[in-house]
PDB file of N, CA and C in Angstrom:
ATOM      1  N   MET A1398       3.577  30.328  51.301  1.00 94.00           N
ATOM      2  CA  MET A1398       4.497  29.348  50.759  1.00 94.00           C
ATOM      3  C   MET A1398       4.477  29.431  49.231  1.00 94.00           C
ATOM      4  N   ILE A1399       5.641  29.325  48.666  1.00 97.00           N
ATOM      5  CA  ILE A1399       5.773  29.275  47.211  1.00 97.00           C
ATOM      6  C   ILE A1399       5.887  27.810  46.811  1.00 97.00           C
ATOM      7  N   LEU A1400       5.029  27.380  45.899  1.00 97.00           N
ATOM      8  CA  LEU A1400       5.051  26.003  45.395  1.00 97.00           C
ATOM      9  C   LEU A1400       5.588  26.004  43.979  1.00 97.00           C
ATOM     10  N   ARG A1401       6.599  25.202  43.754  1.00 98.00           N
ATOM     11  CA  ARG A1401       7.178  25.088  42.415  1.00 98.00           C
ATOM     12  C   ARG A1401       7.113  23.654  41.945  1.00 98.00           C
ATOM     13  N   LEU A1402       7.182  23.486  40.639  1.00 98.00           N
ATOM     14  CA  LEU A1402       7.255  22.162  40.019  1.00 98.00           C
ATOM     15  C   LEU A1402       8.556  22.069  39.245  1.00 98.00           C
ATOM     16  N   LYS A1403       9.140  20.868  39.251  1.00 98.00           N
ATOM     17  CA  LYS A1403      10.400  20.700  38.538  1.00 98.00           C
ATOM     18  C   LYS A1403      10.605  19.226  38.221  1.00 98.00           C
ATOM     19  N   ARG A1404      11.103  18.978  37.022  1.00 97.00           N
ATOM     20  CA  ARG A1404      11.488  17.597  36.686  1.00 97.00           C
ATOM     21  C   ARG A1404      12.702  17.226  37.513  1.00 97.00           C
ATOM     22  N   ILE A1405      12.707  16.036  38.046  1.00 97.00           N
ATOM     23  CA  ILE A1405      13.825  15.608  38.864  1.00 97.00           C
ATOM     24  C   ILE A1405      15.105  15.491  38.052  1.00 97.00           C
ATOM     25  N   TYR A1406      14.974  15.417  36.742  1.00 96.00           N
ATOM     26  CA  TYR A1406      16.136  15.321  35.871  1.00 96.00           C
ATOM     27  C   TYR A1406      16.851  16.666  35.694  1.00 96.00           C
ATOM     28  N   GLU A1407      16.227  17.753  36.128  1.00 96.00           N
ATOM     29  CA  GLU A1407      16.867  19.064  36.102  1.00 96.00           C
ATOM     30  C   GLU A1407      17.753  19.188  37.338  1.00 96.00           C
ATOM     31  N   ALA A1408      18.840  19.928  37.202  1.00 94.00           N
ATOM     32  CA  ALA A1408      19.782  20.080  38.312  1.00 94.00           C
ATOM     33  C   ALA A1408      19.132  20.798  39.495  1.00 94.00           C
ATOM     34  N   PRO A1409      19.418  20.330  40.711  1.00 95.00           N
ATOM     35  CA  PRO A1409      18.921  21.030  41.900  1.00 95.00           C
ATOM     36  C   PRO A1409      19.507  22.446  41.960  1.00 95.00           C
ATOM     37  N   SER A1410      18.750  23.352  42.539  1.00 95.00           N
ATOM     38  CA  SER A1410      19.256  24.716  42.703  1.00 95.00           C
ATOM     39  C   SER A1410      18.871  25.238  44.085  1.00 95.00           C
ATOM     40  N   GLU A1411      19.537  26.291  44.511  1.00 92.00           N
ATOM     41  CA  GLU A1411      19.262  26.912  45.809  1.00 92.00           C
ATOM     42  C   GLU A1411      17.810  27.400  45.886  1.00 92.00           C
ATOM     43  N   ASP A1412      17.254  27.831  44.755  1.00 96.00           N
ATOM     44  CA  ASP A1412      15.890  28.369  44.716  1.00 96.00           C
ATOM     45  C   ASP A1412      14.817  27.305  44.941  1.00 96.00           C
ATOM     46  N   ASP A1413      15.189  26.030  44.904  1.00 97.00           N
ATOM     47  CA  ASP A1413      14.210  24.948  45.043  1.00 97.00           C
ATOM     48  C   ASP A1413      13.613  24.873  46.445  1.00 97.00           C
ATOM     49  N   GLY A1414      14.324  25.330  47.439  1.00 97.00           N
ATOM     50  CA  GLY A1414      13.835  25.203  48.805  1.00 97.00           C
ATOM     51  C   GLY A1414      13.758  23.740  49.199  1.00 97.00           C
ATOM     52  N   TYR A1415      12.637  23.345  49.793  1.00 98.00           N
ATOM     53  CA  TYR A1415      12.420  21.979  50.258  1.00 98.00           C
ATOM     54  C   TYR A1415      11.967  21.135  49.068  1.00 98.00           C
ATOM     55  N   ARG A1416      12.738  20.109  48.716  1.00 98.00           N
ATOM     56  CA  ARG A1416      12.499  19.314  47.507  1.00 98.00           C
ATOM     57  C   ARG A1416      11.772  18.012  47.863  1.00 98.00           C
ATOM     58  N   VAL A1417      10.590  17.825  47.246  1.00 98.00           N
ATOM     59  CA  VAL A1417       9.757  16.659  47.530  1.00 98.00           C
ATOM     60  C   VAL A1417       9.481  15.888  46.240  1.00 98.00           C
ATOM     61  N   LEU A1418       9.924  14.642  46.202  1.00 98.00           N
ATOM     62  CA  LEU A1418       9.607  13.771  45.067  1.00 98.00           C
ATOM     63  C   LEU A1418       8.207  13.221  45.283  1.00 98.00           C
ATOM     64  N   VAL A1419       7.326  13.376  44.279  1.00 98.00           N
ATOM     65  CA  VAL A1419       5.926  12.978  44.438  1.00 98.00           C
ATOM     66  C   VAL A1419       5.525  11.849  43.488  1.00 98.00           C
ATOM     67  N   ASP A1420       6.487  11.090  43.011  1.00 97.00           N
ATOM     68  CA  ASP A1420       6.218   9.912  42.174  1.00 97.00           C
ATOM     69  C   ASP A1420       6.294   8.658  43.029  1.00 97.00           C
ATOM     70  N   ARG A1421       5.516   7.651  42.676  1.00 95.00           N
ATOM     71  CA  ARG A1421       5.519   6.386  43.404  1.00 95.00           C
ATOM     72  C   ARG A1421       6.804   5.591  43.148  1.00 95.00           C
ATOM     73  N   LEU A1422       7.325   5.710  41.933  1.00 94.00           N
ATOM     74  CA  LEU A1422       8.536   4.977  41.557  1.00 94.00           C
ATOM     75  C   LEU A1422       9.723   5.935  41.506  1.00 94.00           C
ATOM     76  N   TRP A1423      10.881   5.443  41.946  1.00 96.00           N
ATOM     77  CA  TRP A1423      12.083   6.270  41.854  1.00 96.00           C
ATOM     78  C   TRP A1423      12.451   6.422  40.376  1.00 96.00           C
ATOM     79  N   PRO A1424      12.773   7.629  39.926  1.00 95.00           N
ATOM     80  CA  PRO A1424      13.075   7.877  38.507  1.00 95.00           C
ATOM     81  C   PRO A1424      14.340   7.141  38.048  1.00 95.00           C
ATOM     82  N   ARG A1425      14.263   6.611  36.858  1.00 93.00           N
ATOM     83  CA  ARG A1425      15.405   5.879  36.282  1.00 93.00           C
ATOM     84  C   ARG A1425      16.590   6.809  36.072  1.00 93.00           C
ATOM     85  N   GLY A1426      17.768   6.267  36.361  1.00 94.00           N
ATOM     86  CA  GLY A1426      18.995   6.984  36.073  1.00 94.00           C
ATOM     87  C   GLY A1426      19.358   8.077  37.062  1.00 94.00           C
ATOM     88  N   ILE A1427      18.592   8.249  38.109  1.00 94.00           N
ATOM     89  CA  ILE A1427      18.868   9.289  39.105  1.00 94.00           C
ATOM     90  C   ILE A1427      19.411   8.625  40.369  1.00 94.00           C
ATOM     91  N   LYS A1428      20.590   9.046  40.776  1.00 93.00           N
ATOM     92  CA  LYS A1428      21.173   8.534  42.022  1.00 93.00           C
ATOM     93  C   LYS A1428      20.567   9.293  43.191  1.00 93.00           C
ATOM     94  N   LYS A1429      20.223   8.571  44.240  1.00 89.00           N
ATOM     95  CA  LYS A1429      19.530   9.192  45.368  1.00 89.00           C
ATOM     96  C   LYS A1429      20.312  10.339  45.990  1.00 89.00           C
ATOM     97  N   ASP A1430      21.622  10.196  46.157  1.00 88.00           N
ATOM     98  CA  ASP A1430      22.369  11.287  46.778  1.00 88.00           C
ATOM     99  C   ASP A1430      22.506  12.491  45.843  1.00 88.00           C
ATOM    100  N   ALA A1431      22.528  12.276  44.555  1.00 88.00           N
ATOM    101  CA  ALA A1431      22.643  13.381  43.600  1.00 88.00           C
ATOM    102  C   ALA A1431      21.323  14.136  43.434  1.00 88.00           C
ATOM    103  N   ALA A1432      20.213  13.487  43.747  1.00 93.00           N
ATOM    104  CA  ALA A1432      18.895  14.089  43.539  1.00 93.00           C
ATOM    105  C   ALA A1432      18.579  15.189  44.550  1.00 93.00           C
ATOM    106  N   LYS A1433      19.229  15.141  45.687  1.00 95.00           N
ATOM    107  CA  LYS A1433      18.997  16.127  46.748  1.00 95.00           C
ATOM    108  C   LYS A1433      17.511  16.240  47.098  1.00 95.00           C
ATOM    109  N   VAL A1434      16.895  15.093  47.301  1.00 97.00           N
ATOM    110  CA  VAL A1434      15.488  15.037  47.677  1.00 97.00           C
ATOM    111  C   VAL A1434      15.388  15.098  49.201  1.00 97.00           C
ATOM    112  N   ASP A1435      14.601  16.042  49.706  1.00 97.00           N
ATOM    113  CA  ASP A1435      14.411  16.165  51.156  1.00 97.00           C
ATOM    114  C   ASP A1435      13.355  15.192  51.664  1.00 97.00           C
ATOM    115  N   MET A1436      12.383  14.882  50.810  1.00 97.00           N
ATOM    116  CA  MET A1436      11.297  13.985  51.202  1.00 97.00           C
ATOM    117  C   MET A1436      10.798  13.263  49.957  1.00 97.00           C
ATOM    118  N   TRP A1437      10.505  11.984  50.100  1.00 97.00           N
ATOM    119  CA  TRP A1437       9.920  11.207  49.009  1.00 97.00           C
ATOM    120  C   TRP A1437       8.525  10.801  49.459  1.00 97.00           C
ATOM    121  N   MET A1438       7.506  11.386  48.869  1.00 97.00           N
ATOM    122  CA  MET A1438       6.112  11.124  49.244  1.00 97.00           C
ATOM    123  C   MET A1438       5.442  10.200  48.236  1.00 97.00           C
ATOM    124  N   LYS A1439       5.946   8.975  48.163  1.00 96.00           N
ATOM    125  CA  LYS A1439       5.358   8.025  47.216  1.00 96.00           C
ATOM    126  C   LYS A1439       3.928   7.674  47.600  1.00 96.00           C
ATOM    127  N   ASP A1440       3.565   7.837  48.882  1.00 95.00           N
ATOM    128  CA  ASP A1440       2.198   7.547  49.298  1.00 95.00           C
ATOM    129  C   ASP A1440       1.189   8.566  48.772  1.00 95.00           C
ATOM    130  N   LEU A1441       1.661   9.718  48.305  1.00 96.00           N
ATOM    131  CA  LEU A1441       0.762  10.726  47.725  1.00 96.00           C
ATOM    132  C   LEU A1441       0.608  10.587  46.218  1.00 96.00           C
ATOM    133  N   ALA A1442       1.409   9.742  45.618  1.00 97.00           N
ATOM    134  CA  ALA A1442       1.349   9.549  44.165  1.00 97.00           C
ATOM    135  C   ALA A1442       0.045   8.836  43.793  1.00 97.00           C
ATOM    136  N   PRO A1443      -0.372   8.955  42.549  1.00 97.00           N
ATOM    137  CA  PRO A1443      -1.566   8.217  42.106  1.00 97.00           C
ATOM    138  C   PRO A1443      -1.346   6.711  42.293  1.00 97.00           C
ATOM    139  N   THR A1444      -2.437   6.008  42.515  1.00 97.00           N
ATOM    140  CA  THR A1444      -2.330   4.553  42.629  1.00 97.00           C
ATOM    141  C   THR A1444      -1.778   3.988  41.325  1.00 97.00           C
ATOM    142  N   ALA A1445      -1.219   2.797  41.414  1.00 95.00           N
ATOM    143  CA  ALA A1445      -0.667   2.152  40.217  1.00 95.00           C
ATOM    144  C   ALA A1445      -1.749   1.997  39.148  1.00 95.00           C
ATOM    145  N   GLU A1446      -2.955   1.673  39.574  1.00 97.00           N
ATOM    146  CA  GLU A1446      -4.058   1.489  38.620  1.00 97.00           C
ATOM    147  C   GLU A1446      -4.367   2.795  37.881  1.00 97.00           C
ATOM    148  N   LEU A1447      -4.439   3.896  38.624  1.00 98.00           N
ATOM    149  CA  LEU A1447      -4.750   5.174  38.000  1.00 98.00           C
ATOM    150  C   LEU A1447      -3.607   5.618  37.087  1.00 98.00           C
ATOM    151  N   ARG A1448      -2.396   5.451  37.547  1.00 95.00           N
ATOM    152  CA  ARG A1448      -1.231   5.834  36.743  1.00 95.00           C
ATOM    153  C   ARG A1448      -1.197   5.063  35.432  1.00 95.00           C
ATOM    154  N   LYS A1449      -1.444   3.754  35.488  1.00 96.00           N
ATOM    155  CA  LYS A1449      -1.433   2.930  34.268  1.00 96.00           C
ATOM    156  C   LYS A1449      -2.597   3.303  33.351  1.00 96.00           C
ATOM    157  N   TRP A1450      -3.772   3.565  33.941  1.00 97.00           N
ATOM    158  CA  TRP A1450      -4.930   3.949  33.138  1.00 97.00           C
ATOM    159  C   TRP A1450      -4.639   5.252  32.389  1.00 97.00           C
ATOM    160  N   PHE A1451      -4.062   6.231  33.085  1.00 97.00           N
ATOM    161  CA  PHE A1451      -3.773   7.526  32.471  1.00 97.00           C
ATOM    162  C   PHE A1451      -2.715   7.388  31.374  1.00 97.00           C
ATOM    163  N   GLY A1452      -1.624   6.741  31.672  1.00 94.00           N
ATOM    164  CA  GLY A1452      -0.582   6.524  30.679  1.00 94.00           C
ATOM    165  C   GLY A1452      -0.096   7.788  29.993  1.00 94.00           C
ATOM    166  N   HIS A1453      -0.225   8.925  30.650  1.00 92.00           N
ATOM    167  CA  HIS A1453       0.181  10.230  30.109  1.00 92.00           C
ATOM    168  C   HIS A1453      -0.519  10.553  28.784  1.00 92.00           C
ATOM    169  N   ASP A1454      -1.750  10.072  28.657  1.00 96.00           N
ATOM    170  CA  ASP A1454      -2.582  10.358  27.490  1.00 96.00           C
ATOM    171  C   ASP A1454      -3.323  11.681  27.753  1.00 96.00           C
ATOM    172  N   VAL A1455      -2.945  12.722  27.045  1.00 96.00           N
ATOM    173  CA  VAL A1455      -3.506  14.051  27.271  1.00 96.00           C
ATOM    174  C   VAL A1455      -5.031  14.055  27.119  1.00 96.00           C
ATOM    175  N   LYS A1456      -5.563  13.165  26.296  1.00 97.00           N
ATOM    176  CA  LYS A1456      -7.023  13.090  26.115  1.00 97.00           C
ATOM    177  C   LYS A1456      -7.716  12.676  27.413  1.00 97.00           C
ATOM    178  N   LYS A1457      -7.005  12.012  28.303  1.00 98.00           N
ATOM    179  CA  LYS A1457      -7.574  11.555  29.578  1.00 98.00           C
ATOM    180  C   LYS A1457      -7.269  12.526  30.720  1.00 98.00           C
ATOM    181  N   TRP A1458      -6.647  13.652  30.425  1.00 98.00           N
ATOM    182  CA  TRP A1458      -6.159  14.564  31.449  1.00 98.00           C
ATOM    183  C   TRP A1458      -7.242  15.035  32.410  1.00 98.00           C
ATOM    184  N   ASP A1459      -8.366  15.521  31.910  1.00 97.00           N
ATOM    185  CA  ASP A1459      -9.414  16.040  32.793  1.00 97.00           C
ATOM    186  C   ASP A1459      -9.939  14.959  33.734  1.00 97.00           C
ATOM    187  N   GLU A1460     -10.133  13.768  33.212  1.00 98.00           N
ATOM    188  CA  GLU A1460     -10.608  12.660  34.045  1.00 98.00           C
ATOM    189  C   GLU A1460      -9.525  12.245  35.046  1.00 98.00           C
ATOM    190  N   PHE A1461      -8.272  12.258  34.629  1.00 98.00           N
ATOM    191  CA  PHE A1461      -7.170  11.936  35.547  1.00 98.00           C
ATOM    192  C   PHE A1461      -7.137  12.942  36.692  1.00 98.00           C
ATOM    193  N   ARG A1462      -7.246  14.228  36.374  1.00 98.00           N
ATOM    194  CA  ARG A1462      -7.251  15.268  37.421  1.00 98.00           C
ATOM    195  C   ARG A1462      -8.346  14.999  38.439  1.00 98.00           C
ATOM    196  N   SER A1463      -9.515  14.684  37.941  1.00 98.00           N
ATOM    197  CA  SER A1463     -10.646  14.428  38.824  1.00 98.00           C
ATOM    198  C   SER A1463     -10.415  13.192  39.704  1.00 98.00           C
ATOM    199  N   ARG A1464     -10.000  12.107  39.092  1.00 98.00           N
ATOM    200  CA  ARG A1464      -9.776  10.863  39.837  1.00 98.00           C
ATOM    201  C   ARG A1464      -8.641  11.008  40.855  1.00 98.00           C
ATOM    202  N   TYR A1465      -7.562  11.654  40.443  1.00 98.00           N
ATOM    203  CA  TYR A1465      -6.428  11.812  41.349  1.00 98.00           C
ATOM    204  C   TYR A1465      -6.782  12.755  42.504  1.00 98.00           C
ATOM    205  N   SER A1466      -7.539  13.796  42.229  1.00 98.00           N
ATOM    206  CA  SER A1466      -7.989  14.694  43.297  1.00 98.00           C
ATOM    207  C   SER A1466      -8.831  13.940  44.318  1.00 98.00           C
ATOM    208  N   GLU A1467      -9.679  13.033  43.843  1.00 97.00           N
ATOM    209  CA  GLU A1467     -10.478  12.200  44.752  1.00 97.00           C
ATOM    210  C   GLU A1467      -9.584  11.294  45.587  1.00 97.00           C
ATOM    211  N   GLU A1468      -8.563  10.715  44.952  1.00 97.00           N
ATOM    212  CA  GLU A1468      -7.625   9.875  45.702  1.00 97.00           C
ATOM    213  C   GLU A1468      -6.939  10.684  46.807  1.00 97.00           C
ATOM    214  N   LEU A1469      -6.534  11.903  46.490  1.00 97.00           N
ATOM    215  CA  LEU A1469      -5.866  12.737  47.488  1.00 97.00           C
ATOM    216  C   LEU A1469      -6.802  13.080  48.641  1.00 97.00           C
ATOM    217  N   ALA A1470      -8.078  13.332  48.340  1.00 96.00           N
ATOM    218  CA  ALA A1470      -9.052  13.660  49.381  1.00 96.00           C
ATOM    219  C   ALA A1470      -9.215  12.503  50.363  1.00 96.00           C
ATOM    220  N   ASP A1471      -9.036  11.278  49.888  1.00 96.00           N
ATOM    221  CA  ASP A1471      -9.187  10.093  50.739  1.00 96.00           C
ATOM    222  C   ASP A1471      -7.854   9.583  51.288  1.00 96.00           C
ATOM    223  N   ASN A1472      -6.767  10.274  50.993  1.00 97.00           N
ATOM    224  CA  ASN A1472      -5.433   9.797  51.351  1.00 97.00           C
ATOM    225  C   ASN A1472      -5.043  10.275  52.751  1.00 97.00           C
ATOM    226  N   ASP A1473      -4.803   9.329  53.659  1.00 96.00           N
ATOM    227  CA  ASP A1473      -4.449   9.663  55.045  1.00 96.00           C
ATOM    228  C   ASP A1473      -3.101  10.374  55.157  1.00 96.00           C
ATOM    229  N   ALA A1474      -2.253  10.261  54.161  1.00 96.00           N
ATOM    230  CA  ALA A1474      -0.935  10.901  54.199  1.00 96.00           C
ATOM    231  C   ALA A1474      -0.990  12.372  53.800  1.00 96.00           C
ATOM    232  N   PHE A1475      -2.089  12.807  53.195  1.00 97.00           N
ATOM    233  CA  PHE A1475      -2.165  14.176  52.673  1.00 97.00           C
ATOM    234  C   PHE A1475      -2.139  15.233  53.778  1.00 97.00           C
ATOM    235  N   GLY A1476      -2.931  15.071  54.808  1.00 95.00           N
ATOM    236  CA  GLY A1476      -2.979  16.047  55.911  1.00 95.00           C
ATOM    237  C   GLY A1476      -1.627  16.223  56.592  1.00 95.00           C
ATOM    238  N   PRO A1477      -0.992  15.123  57.025  1.00 96.00           N
ATOM    239  CA  PRO A1477       0.334  15.271  57.635  1.00 96.00           C
ATOM    240  C   PRO A1477       1.364  15.888  56.688  1.00 96.00           C
ATOM    241  N   PHE A1478       1.244  15.591  55.403  1.00 97.00           N
ATOM    242  CA  PHE A1478       2.152  16.195  54.417  1.00 97.00           C
ATOM    243  C   PHE A1478       1.970  17.704  54.391  1.00 97.00           C
ATOM    244  N   LEU A1479       0.724  18.166  54.350  1.00 96.00           N
ATOM    245  CA  LEU A1479       0.464  19.609  54.352  1.00 96.00           C
ATOM    246  C   LEU A1479       1.054  20.266  55.595  1.00 96.00           C
ATOM    247  N   THR A1480       0.887  19.615  56.723  1.00 96.00           N
ATOM    248  CA  THR A1480       1.438  20.148  57.975  1.00 96.00           C
ATOM    249  C   THR A1480       2.959  20.243  57.897  1.00 96.00           C
ATOM    250  N   SER A1481       3.591  19.214  57.366  1.00 95.00           N
ATOM    251  CA  SER A1481       5.054  19.187  57.327  1.00 95.00           C
ATOM    252  C   SER A1481       5.642  20.238  56.383  1.00 95.00           C
ATOM    253  N   ILE A1482       4.955  20.554  55.307  1.00 96.00           N
ATOM    254  CA  ILE A1482       5.502  21.550  54.375  1.00 96.00           C
ATOM    255  C   ILE A1482       5.047  22.969  54.689  1.00 96.00           C
ATOM    256  N   SER A1483       4.092  23.122  55.581  1.00 94.00           N
ATOM    257  CA  SER A1483       3.533  24.451  55.860  1.00 94.00           C
ATOM    258  C   SER A1483       4.571  25.413  56.441  1.00 94.00           C
ATOM    259  N   LYS A1484       5.608  24.877  57.030  1.00 93.00           N
ATOM    260  CA  LYS A1484       6.642  25.718  57.635  1.00 93.00           C
ATOM    261  C   LYS A1484       7.734  26.116  56.640  1.00 93.00           C
ATOM    262  N   CYS A1485       7.660  25.593  55.437  1.00 97.00           N
ATOM    263  CA  CYS A1485       8.696  25.846  54.426  1.00 97.00           C
ATOM    264  C   CYS A1485       8.302  27.034  53.552  1.00 97.00           C
ATOM    265  N   PRO A1486       9.190  28.001  53.388  1.00 98.00           N
ATOM    266  CA  PRO A1486       8.851  29.144  52.531  1.00 98.00           C
ATOM    267  C   PRO A1486       8.753  28.779  51.052  1.00 98.00           C
ATOM    268  N   VAL A1487       9.586  27.806  50.607  1.00 98.00           N
ATOM    269  CA  VAL A1487       9.563  27.367  49.211  1.00 98.00           C
ATOM    270  C   VAL A1487       9.578  25.844  49.188  1.00 98.00           C
ATOM    271  N   VAL A1488       8.634  25.267  48.442  1.00 98.00           N
ATOM    272  CA  VAL A1488       8.565  23.815  48.272  1.00 98.00           C
ATOM    273  C   VAL A1488       8.548  23.530  46.776  1.00 98.00           C
ATOM    274  N   THR A1489       9.423  22.625  46.346  1.00 98.00           N
ATOM    275  CA  THR A1489       9.461  22.214  44.950  1.00 98.00           C
ATOM    276  C   THR A1489       9.015  20.767  44.857  1.00 98.00           C
ATOM    277  N   LEU A1490       7.934  20.540  44.128  1.00 98.00           N
ATOM    278  CA  LEU A1490       7.432  19.189  43.892  1.00 98.00           C
ATOM    279  C   LEU A1490       8.157  18.632  42.681  1.00 98.00           C
ATOM    280  N   LEU A1491       8.844  17.530  42.889  1.00 98.00           N
ATOM    281  CA  LEU A1491       9.648  16.903  41.846  1.00 98.00           C
ATOM    282  C   LEU A1491       8.895  15.744  41.216  1.00 98.00           C
ATOM    283  N   PHE A1492       9.027  15.615  39.905  1.00 97.00           N
ATOM    284  CA  PHE A1492       8.363  14.544  39.167  1.00 97.00           C
ATOM    285  C   PHE A1492       9.276  14.085  38.047  1.00 97.00           C
ATOM    286  N   GLY A1493       9.017  12.899  37.523  1.00 96.00           N
ATOM    287  CA  GLY A1493       9.845  12.349  36.465  1.00 96.00           C
ATOM    288  C   GLY A1493       9.268  12.481  35.072  1.00 96.00           C
ATOM    289  N   ALA A1494       7.990  12.740  34.959  1.00 96.00           N
ATOM    290  CA  ALA A1494       7.314  12.769  33.658  1.00 96.00           C
ATOM    291  C   ALA A1494       7.934  13.795  32.714  1.00 96.00           C
ATOM    292  N   LYS A1495       7.960  13.452  31.424  1.00 95.00           N
ATOM    293  CA  LYS A1495       8.475  14.369  30.407  1.00 95.00           C
ATOM    294  C   LYS A1495       7.506  15.522  30.161  1.00 95.00           C
ATOM    295  N   ASP A1496       6.218  15.243  30.258  1.00 96.00           N
ATOM    296  CA  ASP A1496       5.193  16.261  30.039  1.00 96.00           C
ATOM    297  C   ASP A1496       5.078  17.112  31.305  1.00 96.00           C
ATOM    298  N   THR A1497       5.502  18.353  31.212  1.00 96.00           N
ATOM    299  CA  THR A1497       5.526  19.216  32.392  1.00 96.00           C
ATOM    300  C   THR A1497       4.164  19.845  32.718  1.00 96.00           C
ATOM    301  N   GLU A1498       3.194  19.676  31.836  1.00 96.00           N
ATOM    302  CA  GLU A1498       1.878  20.279  32.054  1.00 96.00           C
ATOM    303  C   GLU A1498       0.802  19.272  32.423  1.00 96.00           C
ATOM    304  N   HIS A1499       1.047  17.999  32.165  1.00 97.00           N
ATOM    305  CA  HIS A1499       0.040  16.963  32.399  1.00 97.00           C
ATOM    306  C   HIS A1499       0.661  15.826  33.204  1.00 97.00           C
ATOM    307  N   ASN A1500       0.791  16.039  34.511  1.00 97.00           N
ATOM    308  CA  ASN A1500       1.351  15.008  35.382  1.00 97.00           C
ATOM    309  C   ASN A1500       0.792  15.161  36.789  1.00 97.00           C
ATOM    310  N   ASN A1501       1.051  14.186  37.625  1.00 98.00           N
ATOM    311  CA  ASN A1501       0.481  14.183  38.970  1.00 98.00           C
ATOM    312  C   ASN A1501       0.945  15.358  39.831  1.00 98.00           C
ATOM    313  N   ALA A1502       2.158  15.864  39.623  1.00 98.00           N
ATOM    314  CA  ALA A1502       2.645  16.993  40.414  1.00 98.00           C
ATOM    315  C   ALA A1502       1.811  18.245  40.158  1.00 98.00           C
ATOM    316  N   VAL A1503       1.349  18.424  38.942  1.00 98.00           N
ATOM    317  CA  VAL A1503       0.492  19.566  38.605  1.00 98.00           C
ATOM    318  C   VAL A1503      -0.806  19.490  39.403  1.00 98.00           C
ATOM    319  N   VAL A1504      -1.407  18.313  39.445  1.00 98.00           N
ATOM    320  CA  VAL A1504      -2.666  18.134  40.185  1.00 98.00           C
ATOM    321  C   VAL A1504      -2.418  18.332  41.672  1.00 98.00           C
ATOM    322  N   LEU A1505      -1.358  17.742  42.192  1.00 98.00           N
ATOM    323  CA  LEU A1505      -1.046  17.873  43.613  1.00 98.00           C
ATOM    324  C   LEU A1505      -0.831  19.340  43.985  1.00 98.00           C
ATOM    325  N   ARG A1506      -0.084  20.077  43.172  1.00 98.00           N
ATOM    326  CA  ARG A1506       0.123  21.498  43.425  1.00 98.00           C
ATOM    327  C   ARG A1506      -1.213  22.243  43.497  1.00 98.00           C
ATOM    328  N   ASP A1507      -2.096  21.969  42.558  1.00 97.00           N
ATOM    329  CA  ASP A1507      -3.378  22.654  42.511  1.00 97.00           C
ATOM    330  C   ASP A1507      -4.247  22.310  43.727  1.00 97.00           C
ATOM    331  N   VAL A1508      -4.204  21.064  44.168  1.00 97.00           N
ATOM    332  CA  VAL A1508      -4.967  20.641  45.343  1.00 97.00           C
ATOM    333  C   VAL A1508      -4.392  21.313  46.590  1.00 97.00           C
ATOM    334  N   ILE A1509      -3.076  21.389  46.694  1.00 97.00           N
ATOM    335  CA  ILE A1509      -2.440  22.051  47.850  1.00 97.00           C
ATOM    336  C   ILE A1509      -2.845  23.524  47.874  1.00 97.00           C
ATOM    337  N   LYS A1510      -2.787  24.193  46.741  1.00 96.00           N
ATOM    338  CA  LYS A1510      -3.138  25.607  46.667  1.00 96.00           C
ATOM    339  C   LYS A1510      -4.602  25.846  47.066  1.00 96.00           C
ATOM    340  N   ALA A1511      -5.455  24.875  46.778  1.00 94.00           N
ATOM    341  CA  ALA A1511      -6.879  25.021  47.090  1.00 94.00           C
ATOM    342  C   ALA A1511      -7.175  24.865  48.588  1.00 94.00           C
ATOM    343  N   GLN A1512      -6.217  24.348  49.329  1.00 88.00           N
ATOM    344  CA  GLN A1512      -6.411  24.121  50.777  1.00 88.00           C
ATOM    345  C   GLN A1512      -6.346  25.412  51.564  1.00 88.00           C
TER     346      GLN A1512
END
């Protein structure tokens, strides 16, 4: 399986394959039908507490990665999610954050790859 990351604000493309939004909150200004989201996995997003603590502060990135990885390990939705995407040749994890290198989709991708 090919795993890709993409901001939901970028236009959908044929190369995206199966599109999964991995944020807990729906992104501002995006209409649901225009987003072409195949699955919204808000249950896999970081908890509200962790998201607020991180606040996209790059100085907290390593600790955020660690804490979020622990949350995913304890998340009952993670296993069924892996099963559901395992049949897809291409999966694009969609996120709303402006920082494309320091966000929950990056951590989720890395955890999926490690499985």
